[in-house]
PDB file of C-alpha atoms in Angstrom:
ATOM      1  CA  UNK N   1     -29.376-123.468  -0.519  1.00 41.00           C
ATOM      2  CA  UNK N   2     -25.802-124.195   0.553  1.00 40.00           C
ATOM      3  CA  UNK N   3     -26.700-127.866   1.276  1.00 41.00           C
ATOM      4  CA  UNK N   4     -28.299-128.191  -2.150  1.00 41.00           C
ATOM      5  CA  UNK N   5     -25.239-126.670  -3.752  1.00 37.00           C
ATOM      6  CA  UNK N   6     -22.852-128.993  -1.986  1.00 39.00           C
ATOM      7  CA  UNK N   7     -25.131-132.010  -2.694  1.00 42.00           C
ATOM      8  CA  UNK N   8     -25.114-131.057  -6.346  1.00 41.00           C
ATOM      9  CA  UNK N   9     -21.333-130.884  -6.278  1.00 42.00           C
ATOM     10  CA  UNK N  10     -21.183-134.308  -4.630  1.00 42.00           C
ATOM     11  CA  UNK N  11     -23.479-135.762  -7.271  1.00 37.00           C
ATOM     12  CA  UNK N  12     -21.271-134.302  -9.970  1.00 40.00           C
ATOM     13  CA  UNK N  13     -18.184-135.843  -8.373  1.00 41.00           C
ATOM     14  CA  UNK N  14     -20.029-139.180  -7.964  1.00 42.00           C
ATOM     15  CA  UNK N  15     -21.059-139.100 -11.609  1.00 42.00           C
ATOM     16  CA  UNK N  16     -17.471-138.437 -12.597  1.00 42.00           C
ATOM     17  CA  UNK N  17     -16.307-141.457 -10.602  1.00 39.00           C
ATOM     18  CA  UNK N  18     -18.941-143.617 -12.288  1.00 43.00           C
ATOM     19  CA  UNK N  19     -17.848-142.441 -15.704  1.00 39.00           C
ATOM     20  CA  UNK N  20     -14.206-143.114 -14.797  1.00 42.00           C
ATOM     21  CA  UNK N  21     -15.051-146.633 -13.642  1.00 41.00           C
ATOM     22  CA  UNK N  22     -17.139-147.410 -16.709  1.00 41.00           C
ATOM     23  CA  UNK N  23     -14.480-146.007 -19.024  1.00 42.00           C
ATOM     24  CA  UNK N  24     -11.812-148.118 -17.351  1.00 41.00           C
ATOM     25  CA  UNK N  25     -14.035-151.180 -17.644  1.00 39.00           C
ATOM     26  CA  UNK N  26     -14.657-150.424 -21.296  1.00 38.00           C
ATOM     27  CA  UNK N  27     -10.909-150.334 -21.885  1.00 39.00           C
ATOM     28  CA  UNK N  28     -10.462-153.736 -20.254  1.00 39.00           C
ATOM     29  CA  UNK N  29     -13.177-155.167 -22.470  1.00 33.00           C
ATOM     30  CA  UNK N  30     -11.172-154.192 -25.557  1.00 35.00           C
ATOM     31  CA  UNK N  31      -8.005-155.738 -23.998  1.00 39.00           C
ATOM     32  CA  UNK N  32      -6.177-152.459 -23.035  1.00 40.00           C
ATOM     33  CA  UNK N  33      -5.038-151.012 -19.684  1.00 44.00           C
ATOM     34  CA  UNK N  34      -5.159-147.402 -21.147  1.00 40.00           C
ATOM     35  CA  UNK N  35      -8.204-145.230 -21.646  1.00 43.00           C
ATOM     36  CA  UNK N  36      -9.110-144.398 -25.202  1.00 44.00           C
ATOM     37  CA  UNK N  37      -8.460-140.698 -26.170  1.00 44.00           C
ATOM     38  CA  UNK N  38     -12.096-140.112 -27.054  1.00 46.00           C
ATOM     39  CA  UNK N  39     -13.407-141.287 -23.704  1.00 41.00           C
ATOM     40  CA  UNK N  40     -10.731-139.338 -21.769  1.00 45.00           C
ATOM     41  CA  UNK N  41     -11.502-136.087 -23.594  1.00 49.00           C
ATOM     42  CA  UNK N  42     -15.238-136.532 -22.962  1.00 44.00           C
ATOM     43  CA  UNK N  43     -14.538-137.087 -19.260  1.00 47.00           C
ATOM     44  CA  UNK N  44     -12.326-133.946 -19.003  1.00 43.00           C
ATOM     45  CA  UNK N  45     -14.914-131.782 -20.732  1.00 49.00           C
ATOM     46  CA  UNK N  46     -17.601-133.000 -18.356  1.00 42.00           C
ATOM     47  CA  UNK N  47     -15.431-132.362 -15.296  1.00 44.00           C
ATOM     48  CA  UNK N  48     -14.564-128.827 -16.513  1.00 51.00           C
ATOM     49  CA  UNK N  49     -18.216-128.047 -17.141  1.00 48.00           C
ATOM     50  CA  UNK N  50     -19.152-129.374 -13.702  1.00 49.00           C
ATOM     51  CA  UNK N  51     -16.458-127.235 -12.050  1.00 48.00           C
ATOM     52  CA  UNK N  52     -17.601-124.088 -13.844  1.00 51.00           C
ATOM     53  CA  UNK N  53     -21.250-124.700 -12.976  1.00 52.00           C
ATOM     54  CA  UNK N  54     -20.324-125.162  -9.308  1.00 51.00           C
ATOM     55  CA  UNK N  55     -18.364-121.915  -9.319  1.00 50.00           C
ATOM     56  CA  UNK N  56     -21.226-119.990 -10.896  1.00 48.00           C
ATOM     57  CA  UNK N  57     -23.696-121.377  -8.370  1.00 56.00           C
ATOM     58  CA  UNK N  58     -21.362-120.527  -5.477  1.00 48.00           C
ATOM     59  CA  UNK N  59     -20.937-116.958  -6.712  1.00 52.00           C
ATOM     60  CA  UNK N  60     -24.714-116.551  -7.097  1.00 49.00           C
ATOM     61  CA  UNK N  61     -25.130-117.756  -3.514  1.00 46.00           C
ATOM     62  CA  UNK N  62     -22.580-115.224  -2.217  1.00 50.00           C
ATOM     63  CA  UNK N  63     -24.236-112.374  -4.163  1.00 49.00           C
ATOM     64  CA  UNK N  64     -27.627-113.262  -2.697  1.00 47.00           C
ATOM     65  CA  UNK N  65     -26.083-113.002   0.780  1.00 44.00           C
ATOM     66  CA  UNK N  66     -24.593-109.603  -0.008  1.00 48.00           C
ATOM     67  CA  UNK N  67     -21.034-110.952  -0.278  1.00 43.00           C
ATOM     68  CA  UNK N  68     -20.043-109.710  -3.712  1.00 45.00           C
ATOM     69  CA  UNK N  69     -16.439-110.461  -4.649  1.00 45.00           C
ATOM     70  CA  UNK N  70     -14.446-111.795  -7.535  1.00 44.00           C
ATOM     71  CA  UNK N  71     -13.954-115.522  -7.983  1.00 41.00           C
ATOM     72  CA  UNK N  72     -10.620-117.188  -7.331  1.00 42.00           C
ATOM     73  CA  UNK N  73      -9.846-117.265 -11.045  1.00 47.00           C
ATOM     74  CA  UNK N  74      -9.911-113.406 -11.376  1.00 50.00           C
ATOM     75  CA  UNK N  75      -8.105-110.933  -9.131  1.00 55.00           C
ATOM     76  CA  UNK N  76      -9.881-107.750  -7.942  1.00 53.00           C
ATOM     77  CA  UNK N  77      -9.311-104.869 -10.332  1.00 55.00           C
ATOM     78  CA  UNK N  78      -8.974-101.285  -9.089  1.00 55.00           C
ATOM     79  CA  UNK N  79     -10.435 -98.806 -11.551  1.00 56.00           C
ATOM     80  CA  UNK N  80      -8.946 -95.323 -11.353  1.00 58.00           C
ATOM     81  CA  UNK N  81     -11.163 -92.537 -12.623  1.00 56.00           C
ATOM     82  CA  UNK N  82      -9.059 -89.617 -13.774  1.00 54.00           C
ATOM     83  CA  UNK N  83     -10.889 -86.320 -13.970  1.00 62.00           C
ATOM     84  CA  UNK N  84      -9.357 -83.747 -16.237  1.00 68.00           C
ATOM     85  CA  UNK N  85      -9.432 -80.416 -14.416  1.00 78.00           C
ATOM     86  CA  UNK N  86      -9.846 -77.505 -16.788  1.00 86.00           C
ATOM     87  CA  UNK N  87      -7.358 -74.684 -16.367  1.00 92.00           C
ATOM     88  CA  UNK N  88      -9.124 -71.299 -16.676  1.00 92.00           C
ATOM     89  CA  UNK N  89      -5.811 -69.625 -17.446  1.00 96.00           C
ATOM     90  CA  UNK N  90      -5.402 -71.741 -20.563  1.00 95.00           C
ATOM     91  CA  UNK N  91      -8.267 -69.822 -22.177  1.00 95.00           C
ATOM     92  CA  UNK N  92      -6.869 -66.503 -20.902  1.00 96.00           C
ATOM     93  CA  UNK N  93      -3.498 -67.370 -22.417  1.00 97.00           C
ATOM     94  CA  UNK N  94      -5.155 -68.061 -25.754  1.00 96.00           C
ATOM     95  CA  UNK N  95      -7.023 -64.736 -25.603  1.00 96.00           C
ATOM     96  CA  UNK N  96      -3.890 -62.819 -24.706  1.00 97.00           C
ATOM     97  CA  UNK N  97      -1.875 -64.339 -27.534  1.00 98.00           C
ATOM     98  CA  UNK N  98      -4.741 -63.582 -29.930  1.00 97.00           C
ATOM     99  CA  UNK N  99      -4.799 -59.975 -28.690  1.00 97.00           C
ATOM    100  CA  UNK N 100      -1.066 -59.683 -29.174  1.00 97.00           C
ATOM    101  CA  UNK N 101      -1.196 -61.090 -32.689  1.00 96.00           C
ATOM    102  CA  UNK N 102      -4.377 -59.454 -33.977  1.00 96.00           C
ATOM    103  CA  UNK N 103      -4.302 -56.077 -32.185  1.00 96.00           C
ATOM    104  CA  UNK N 104      -1.009 -55.249 -30.512  1.00 97.00           C
ATOM    105  CA  UNK N 105       1.346 -56.249 -33.322  1.00 97.00           C
ATOM    106  CA  UNK N 106      -1.071 -54.898 -35.932  1.00 96.00           C
ATOM    107  CA  UNK N 107      -1.064 -51.480 -34.213  1.00 96.00           C
ATOM    108  CA  UNK N 108       2.438 -51.496 -32.834  1.00 96.00           C
ATOM    109  CA  UNK N 109       3.050 -47.757 -33.191  1.00 96.00           C
ATOM    110  CA  UNK N 110      -0.141 -46.945 -31.289  1.00 96.00           C
ATOM    111  CA  UNK N 111       0.784 -49.208 -28.381  1.00 97.00           C
ATOM    112  CA  UNK N 112       4.333 -47.877 -28.330  1.00 96.00           C
ATOM    113  CA  UNK N 113       2.842 -44.423 -27.928  1.00 97.00           C
ATOM    114  CA  UNK N 114       0.663 -45.644 -25.041  1.00 97.00           C
ATOM    115  CA  UNK N 115       3.776 -47.027 -23.378  1.00 96.00           C
ATOM    116  CA  UNK N 116       5.087 -43.472 -23.189  1.00 96.00           C
ATOM    117  CA  UNK N 117       1.930 -41.725 -21.932  1.00 96.00           C
ATOM    118  CA  UNK N 118      -1.856 -41.822 -21.789  1.00 97.00           C
ATOM    119  CA  UNK N 119      -4.308 -39.063 -22.654  1.00 97.00           C
ATOM    120  CA  UNK N 120      -7.845 -40.467 -22.243  1.00 98.00           C
ATOM    121  CA  UNK N 121     -10.834 -38.249 -22.933  1.00 98.00           C
ATOM    122  CA  UNK N 122     -13.102 -40.139 -20.548  1.00 98.00           C
ATOM    123  CA  UNK N 123     -13.111 -41.015 -16.871  1.00 98.00           C
ATOM    124  CA  UNK N 124     -15.647 -43.833 -16.380  1.00 98.00           C
ATOM    125  CA  UNK N 125     -17.109 -44.912 -13.049  1.00 98.00           C
ATOM    126  CA  UNK N 126     -18.923 -48.217 -13.514  1.00 98.00           C
ATOM    127  CA  UNK N 127     -20.230 -51.082 -11.441  1.00 98.00           C
ATOM    128  CA  UNK N 128     -18.009 -54.043 -10.573  1.00 97.00           C
ATOM    129  CA  UNK N 129     -20.703 -56.394 -11.915  1.00 97.00           C
ATOM    130  CA  UNK N 130     -19.127 -58.914 -14.308  1.00 97.00           C
ATOM    131  CA  UNK N 131     -21.940 -58.343 -16.824  1.00 96.00           C
ATOM    132  CA  UNK N 132     -21.191 -54.627 -17.156  1.00 95.00           C
ATOM    133  CA  UNK N 133     -17.819 -54.044 -18.784  1.00 96.00           C
ATOM    134  CA  UNK N 134     -17.573 -50.464 -20.140  1.00 96.00           C
ATOM    135  CA  UNK N 135     -14.951 -51.395 -22.718  1.00 96.00           C
ATOM    136  CA  UNK N 136     -17.167 -54.128 -24.148  1.00 96.00           C
ATOM    137  CA  UNK N 137     -20.436 -52.159 -24.019  1.00 97.00           C
ATOM    138  CA  UNK N 138     -19.152 -48.816 -25.275  1.00 98.00           C
ATOM    139  CA  UNK N 139     -16.195 -50.043 -27.295  1.00 97.00           C
ATOM    140  CA  UNK N 140     -13.449 -48.184 -25.443  1.00 97.00           C
ATOM    141  CA  UNK N 141     -10.024 -49.012 -26.824  1.00 95.00           C
ATOM    142  CA  UNK N 142      -6.794 -48.962 -24.789  1.00 96.00           C
ATOM    143  CA  UNK N 143      -5.915 -45.371 -23.940  1.00 97.00           C
ATOM    144  CA  UNK N 144      -9.435 -43.967 -24.428  1.00 98.00           C
ATOM    145  CA  UNK N 145     -10.932 -44.256 -20.937  1.00 98.00           C
ATOM    146  CA  UNK N 146      -9.590 -44.166 -17.403  1.00 98.00           C
ATOM    147  CA  UNK N 147     -11.882 -46.580 -15.556  1.00 98.00           C
ATOM    148  CA  UNK N 148     -12.685 -47.275 -11.921  1.00 98.00           C
ATOM    149  CA  UNK N 149     -15.309 -49.819 -10.905  1.00 98.00           C
ATOM    150  CA  UNK N 150     -17.019 -50.340  -7.567  1.00 98.00           C
ATOM    151  CA  UNK N 151     -20.171 -51.878  -6.123  1.00 98.00           C
ATOM    152  CA  UNK N 152     -23.232 -50.022  -7.502  1.00 98.00           C
ATOM    153  CA  UNK N 153     -21.080 -47.425  -9.362  1.00 98.00           C
ATOM    154  CA  UNK N 154     -21.343 -44.961  -6.480  1.00 98.00           C
ATOM    155  CA  UNK N 155     -19.470 -41.689  -6.052  1.00 98.00           C
ATOM    156  CA  UNK N 156     -19.146 -40.691  -2.391  1.00 97.00           C
ATOM    157  CA  UNK N 157     -19.293 -36.996  -1.515  1.00 97.00           C
ATOM    158  CA  UNK N 158     -16.065 -35.120  -0.801  1.00 97.00           C
ATOM    159  CA  UNK N 159     -16.701 -34.985   2.956  1.00 95.00           C
ATOM    160  CA  UNK N 160     -16.727 -38.801   3.241  1.00 94.00           C
ATOM    161  CA  UNK N 161     -12.972 -38.883   2.959  1.00 93.00           C
ATOM    162  CA  UNK N 162     -10.578 -40.856   0.759  1.00 94.00           C
ATOM    163  CA  UNK N 163     -11.645 -43.929  -1.191  1.00 96.00           C
ATOM    164  CA  UNK N 164     -10.241 -45.617  -4.265  1.00 96.00           C
ATOM    165  CA  UNK N 165     -12.983 -43.953  -6.303  1.00 97.00           C
ATOM    166  CA  UNK N 166     -12.119 -40.347  -5.457  1.00 96.00           C
ATOM    167  CA  UNK N 167      -8.413 -41.171  -5.645  1.00 98.00           C
ATOM    168  CA  UNK N 168      -8.988 -42.264  -9.250  1.00 98.00           C
ATOM    169  CA  UNK N 169     -11.080 -39.140  -9.852  1.00 98.00           C
ATOM    170  CA  UNK N 170      -8.320 -36.885  -8.563  1.00 98.00           C
ATOM    171  CA  UNK N 171      -5.747 -38.447 -10.862  1.00 98.00           C
ATOM    172  CA  UNK N 172      -8.038 -38.476 -13.902  1.00 98.00           C
ATOM    173  CA  UNK N 173      -9.230 -34.863 -13.489  1.00 98.00           C
ATOM    174  CA  UNK N 174      -6.095 -33.147 -12.180  1.00 98.00           C
ATOM    175  CA  UNK N 175      -3.314 -35.124 -13.836  1.00 98.00           C
ATOM    176  CA  UNK N 176      -4.803 -36.621 -16.992  1.00 98.00           C
ATOM    177  CA  UNK N 177      -7.212 -33.699 -17.442  1.00 98.00           C
ATOM    178  CA  UNK N 178     -10.019 -35.808 -18.866  1.00 98.00           C
ATOM    179  CA  UNK N 179     -12.814 -33.894 -20.550  1.00 98.00           C
ATOM    180  CA  UNK N 180     -15.700 -36.162 -19.524  1.00 98.00           C
ATOM    181  CA  UNK N 181     -16.684 -38.040 -16.395  1.00 98.00           C
ATOM    182  CA  UNK N 182     -19.267 -40.748 -17.111  1.00 98.00           C
ATOM    183  CA  UNK N 183     -21.071 -42.638 -14.336  1.00 98.00           C
ATOM    184  CA  UNK N 184     -22.593 -45.849 -15.732  1.00 98.00           C
ATOM    185  CA  UNK N 185     -25.326 -47.735 -13.880  1.00 98.00           C
ATOM    186  CA  UNK N 186     -27.174 -50.833 -15.022  1.00 98.00           C
ATOM    187  CA  UNK N 187     -30.259 -53.011 -14.649  1.00 98.00           C
ATOM    188  CA  UNK N 188     -30.600 -55.777 -12.028  1.00 98.00           C
ATOM    189  CA  UNK N 189     -27.891 -54.226  -9.848  1.00 98.00           C
ATOM    190  CA  UNK N 190     -27.185 -56.269  -6.736  1.00 97.00           C
ATOM    191  CA  UNK N 191     -25.574 -53.295  -5.019  1.00 97.00           C
ATOM    192  CA  UNK N 192     -28.718 -51.201  -5.439  1.00 98.00           C
ATOM    193  CA  UNK N 193     -30.854 -54.065  -4.113  1.00 97.00           C
ATOM    194  CA  UNK N 194     -28.597 -54.144  -1.056  1.00 96.00           C
ATOM    195  CA  UNK N 195     -29.073 -50.380  -0.710  1.00 97.00           C
ATOM    196  CA  UNK N 196     -32.868 -50.641  -0.987  1.00 97.00           C
ATOM    197  CA  UNK N 197     -32.882 -53.443   1.606  1.00 95.00           C
ATOM    198  CA  UNK N 198     -31.022 -51.433   4.242  1.00 91.00           C
ATOM    199  CA  UNK N 199     -32.558 -51.087   7.671  1.00 86.00           C
ATOM    200  CA  UNK N 200     -31.369 -47.862   9.202  1.00 77.00           C
ATOM    201  CA  UNK N 201     -31.494 -49.054  12.800  1.00 71.00           C
ATOM    202  CA  UNK N 202     -29.313 -52.111  12.162  1.00 74.00           C
ATOM    203  CA  UNK N 203     -25.635 -51.781  13.016  1.00 77.00           C
ATOM    204  CA  UNK N 204     -23.491 -53.985  10.795  1.00 81.00           C
ATOM    205  CA  UNK N 205     -19.816 -54.602  10.121  1.00 86.00           C
ATOM    206  CA  UNK N 206     -20.581 -55.584   6.527  1.00 91.00           C
ATOM    207  CA  UNK N 207     -18.281 -53.891   4.015  1.00 95.00           C
ATOM    208  CA  UNK N 208     -21.078 -53.916   1.448  1.00 95.00           C
ATOM    209  CA  UNK N 209     -23.568 -52.217   3.755  1.00 93.00           C
ATOM    210  CA  UNK N 210     -21.064 -49.592   4.858  1.00 93.00           C
ATOM    211  CA  UNK N 211     -20.309 -48.832   1.204  1.00 96.00           C
ATOM    212  CA  UNK N 212     -23.782 -48.743  -0.367  1.00 96.00           C
ATOM    213  CA  UNK N 213     -25.040 -46.458   2.412  1.00 95.00           C
ATOM    214  CA  UNK N 214     -23.397 -43.740   0.279  1.00 96.00           C
ATOM    215  CA  UNK N 215     -26.518 -44.010  -1.894  1.00 96.00           C
ATOM    216  CA  UNK N 216     -28.956 -43.575   1.003  1.00 95.00           C
ATOM    217  CA  UNK N 217     -30.288 -40.190  -0.266  1.00 95.00           C
ATOM    218  CA  UNK N 218     -31.324 -41.899  -3.521  1.00 96.00           C
ATOM    219  CA  UNK N 219     -33.120 -44.633  -1.584  1.00 96.00           C
ATOM    220  CA  UNK N 220     -35.009 -42.112   0.523  1.00 95.00           C
ATOM    221  CA  UNK N 221     -36.019 -40.141  -2.553  1.00 94.00           C
ATOM    222  CA  UNK N 222     -37.319 -43.207  -4.394  1.00 97.00           C
ATOM    223  CA  UNK N 223     -39.211 -44.594  -1.397  1.00 95.00           C
ATOM    224  CA  UNK N 224     -40.859 -41.213  -0.848  1.00 95.00           C
ATOM    225  CA  UNK N 225     -41.845 -40.695  -4.481  1.00 94.00           C
ATOM    226  CA  UNK N 226     -42.757 -44.282  -5.438  1.00 94.00           C
ATOM    227  CA  UNK N 227     -43.883 -45.977  -2.241  1.00 92.00           C
ATOM    228  CA  UNK N 228     -46.818 -47.612  -4.048  1.00 95.00           C
ATOM    229  CA  UNK N 229     -44.547 -49.528  -6.424  1.00 97.00           C
ATOM    230  CA  UNK N 230     -43.165 -53.020  -5.892  1.00 97.00           C
ATOM    231  CA  UNK N 231     -39.701 -53.573  -4.464  1.00 97.00           C
ATOM    232  CA  UNK N 232     -38.244 -54.527  -7.873  1.00 97.00           C
ATOM    233  CA  UNK N 233     -39.776 -51.449  -9.510  1.00 97.00           C
ATOM    234  CA  UNK N 234     -38.370 -49.194  -6.808  1.00 97.00           C
ATOM    235  CA  UNK N 235     -34.958 -50.823  -7.261  1.00 98.00           C
ATOM    236  CA  UNK N 236     -35.068 -49.973 -10.962  1.00 97.00           C
ATOM    237  CA  UNK N 237     -35.906 -46.344 -10.183  1.00 97.00           C
ATOM    238  CA  UNK N 238     -33.119 -46.247  -7.616  1.00 98.00           C
ATOM    239  CA  UNK N 239     -30.620 -47.585 -10.160  1.00 98.00           C
ATOM    240  CA  UNK N 240     -31.127 -44.370 -12.132  1.00 97.00           C
ATOM    241  CA  UNK N 241     -31.642 -42.017  -9.196  1.00 97.00           C
ATOM    242  CA  UNK N 242     -28.367 -43.142  -7.612  1.00 97.00           C
ATOM    243  CA  UNK N 243     -26.560 -42.165 -10.822  1.00 98.00           C
ATOM    244  CA  UNK N 244     -27.934 -38.626 -10.574  1.00 97.00           C
ATOM    245  CA  UNK N 245     -26.934 -38.488  -6.901  1.00 96.00           C
ATOM    246  CA  UNK N 246     -23.416 -39.498  -7.887  1.00 97.00           C
ATOM    247  CA  UNK N 247     -23.358 -36.723 -10.497  1.00 97.00           C
ATOM    248  CA  UNK N 248     -24.302 -34.245  -7.789  1.00 96.00           C
ATOM    249  CA  UNK N 249     -21.686 -35.708  -5.438  1.00 97.00           C
ATOM    250  CA  UNK N 250     -19.037 -35.061  -8.090  1.00 97.00           C
ATOM    251  CA  UNK N 251     -19.711 -31.346  -7.718  1.00 96.00           C
ATOM    252  CA  UNK N 252     -18.740 -31.502  -4.033  1.00 96.00           C
ATOM    253  CA  UNK N 253     -15.100 -31.868  -5.134  1.00 97.00           C
ATOM    254  CA  UNK N 254     -13.756 -28.295  -5.596  1.00 97.00           C
ATOM    255  CA  UNK N 255     -11.345 -29.230  -8.360  1.00 97.00           C
ATOM    256  CA  UNK N 256     -14.173 -30.920 -10.317  1.00 98.00           C
ATOM    257  CA  UNK N 257     -16.667 -28.079  -9.894  1.00 96.00           C
ATOM    258  CA  UNK N 258     -14.030 -25.542 -10.876  1.00 96.00           C
ATOM    259  CA  UNK N 259     -13.356 -27.307 -14.160  1.00 97.00           C
ATOM    260  CA  UNK N 260     -17.091 -27.713 -14.835  1.00 96.00           C
ATOM    261  CA  UNK N 261     -17.636 -23.969 -14.332  1.00 95.00           C
ATOM    262  CA  UNK N 262     -14.797 -23.194 -16.734  1.00 95.00           C
ATOM    263  CA  UNK N 263     -16.242 -25.541 -19.347  1.00 95.00           C
ATOM    264  CA  UNK N 264     -13.223 -27.833 -19.201  1.00 97.00           C
ATOM    265  CA  UNK N 265     -15.138 -30.817 -17.846  1.00 98.00           C
ATOM    266  CA  UNK N 266     -18.560 -32.325 -18.521  1.00 98.00           C
ATOM    267  CA  UNK N 267     -20.352 -34.765 -16.235  1.00 98.00           C
ATOM    268  CA  UNK N 268     -22.569 -37.466 -17.715  1.00 98.00           C
ATOM    269  CA  UNK N 269     -24.809 -40.295 -16.592  1.00 98.00           C
ATOM    270  CA  UNK N 270     -25.435 -43.566 -18.406  1.00 98.00           C
ATOM    271  CA  UNK N 271     -27.733 -46.517 -17.822  1.00 98.00           C
ATOM    272  CA  UNK N 272     -27.197 -49.908 -19.445  1.00 98.00           C
ATOM    273  CA  UNK N 273     -30.150 -52.307 -19.488  1.00 97.00           C
ATOM    274  CA  UNK N 274     -28.745 -55.714 -20.327  1.00 95.00           C
ATOM    275  CA  UNK N 275     -32.177 -57.361 -20.333  1.00 95.00           C
ATOM    276  CA  UNK N 276     -32.901 -55.782 -23.725  1.00 96.00           C
ATOM    277  CA  UNK N 277     -29.484 -54.265 -24.558  1.00 97.00           C
ATOM    278  CA  UNK N 278     -30.403 -50.577 -24.493  1.00 98.00           C
ATOM    279  CA  UNK N 279     -28.438 -47.592 -23.255  1.00 98.00           C
ATOM    280  CA  UNK N 280     -29.537 -44.205 -21.936  1.00 98.00           C
ATOM    281  CA  UNK N 281     -27.154 -41.264 -21.799  1.00 98.00           C
ATOM    282  CA  UNK N 282     -27.618 -37.785 -20.308  1.00 98.00           C
ATOM    283  CA  UNK N 283     -25.490 -34.806 -19.275  1.00 97.00           C
ATOM    284  CA  UNK N 284     -25.624 -32.836 -16.029  1.00 96.00           C
ATOM    285  CA  UNK N 285     -26.807 -29.267 -16.548  1.00 94.00           C
ATOM    286  CA  UNK N 286     -24.672 -27.411 -14.026  1.00 91.00           C
ATOM    287  CA  UNK N 287     -26.499 -24.097 -14.323  1.00 84.00           C
ATOM    288  CA  UNK N 288     -29.850 -25.733 -13.727  1.00 76.00           C
ATOM    289  CA  UNK N 289     -28.745 -27.904 -10.840  1.00 73.00           C
ATOM    290  CA  UNK N 290     -28.828 -26.870  -7.204  1.00 56.00           C
ATOM    291  CA  UNK N 291     -27.450 -28.383  -4.027  1.00 51.00           C
ATOM    292  CA  UNK N 292     -29.862 -26.552  -1.725  1.00 46.00           C
ATOM    293  CA  UNK N 293     -32.595 -29.178  -1.455  1.00 52.00           C
ATOM    294  CA  UNK N 294     -30.224 -32.118  -2.095  1.00 52.00           C
ATOM    295  CA  UNK N 295     -32.826 -33.503  -4.467  1.00 56.00           C
ATOM    296  CA  UNK N 296     -32.512 -31.431  -7.613  1.00 72.00           C
ATOM    297  CA  UNK N 297     -30.482 -32.594 -10.591  1.00 84.00           C
ATOM    298  CA  UNK N 298     -31.033 -30.834 -13.898  1.00 92.00           C
ATOM    299  CA  UNK N 299     -30.036 -32.804 -16.982  1.00 92.00           C
ATOM    300  CA  UNK N 300     -29.754 -32.124 -20.688  1.00 94.00           C
ATOM    301  CA  UNK N 301     -28.855 -33.844 -23.956  1.00 95.00           C
ATOM    302  CA  UNK N 302     -30.711 -37.016 -23.039  1.00 96.00           C
ATOM    303  CA  UNK N 303     -30.417 -39.826 -25.593  1.00 97.00           C
ATOM    304  CA  UNK N 304     -31.754 -43.382 -25.831  1.00 97.00           C
ATOM    305  CA  UNK N 305     -29.739 -45.944 -27.807  1.00 98.00           C
ATOM    306  CA  UNK N 306     -31.546 -49.101 -28.872  1.00 96.00           C
TER     307      UNK N 306
END
């Protein structure tokens, strides 16, 4: 192919020489040593066309051999692709400024009062799941609920020792003197699935495993009562059973039980199903509950919101 290309170029050059000779001869015939403008322009156009055709053929040859590059006439161009990275805090800034304008400044006296003190009626223990925000689901406004969130919304018993959950409970019950403690569970809980997947004989350093083991009594109860159900169905039962176990664990704290007996504090359970946006609410019946068998939780005032 290269020989054909170079032969073609030679033929083009030879043709150009012939044209130059004939043009010069034609000028002599008309008694002039100079070429006529028309003939010279025709010759230049032909030479330019021949040069371009040779360049195109040479480039095609190089591409067929895998040698792709720019021709001599054009320099290589470096294209810089700039990717605009979105800043997640830009949206948060917009939300904050909207909150300040639409809520804070519109209720300035209320927020000034909150700056001095808080007096929430509710203590809420909810799951850390990003899909389960108590303030969004139940419409809590600033100052209405003291909230702590953890994996699987578990309440450890008093004998397990200090955690951030019972530290928050102590402050809410003894200092803020909340009137209601609400434990909120939810559907499709990853923490409960981790609990139901536990293998008792396995020793693990996993923080998640060592936390969700708090709900082991609920797992044992569900597996014993619903062993014929599928894993997902048992997980759903455990999501609710673990709430009741947490309600019972609340009574292991002397300062909580004392206020419940005096009627100063009520303990409630809640279950949010975000697959169909429904909510169940119930209240622990202290008089009907017993800690003897570790499996009895009497409830009252059950409601279903749909």
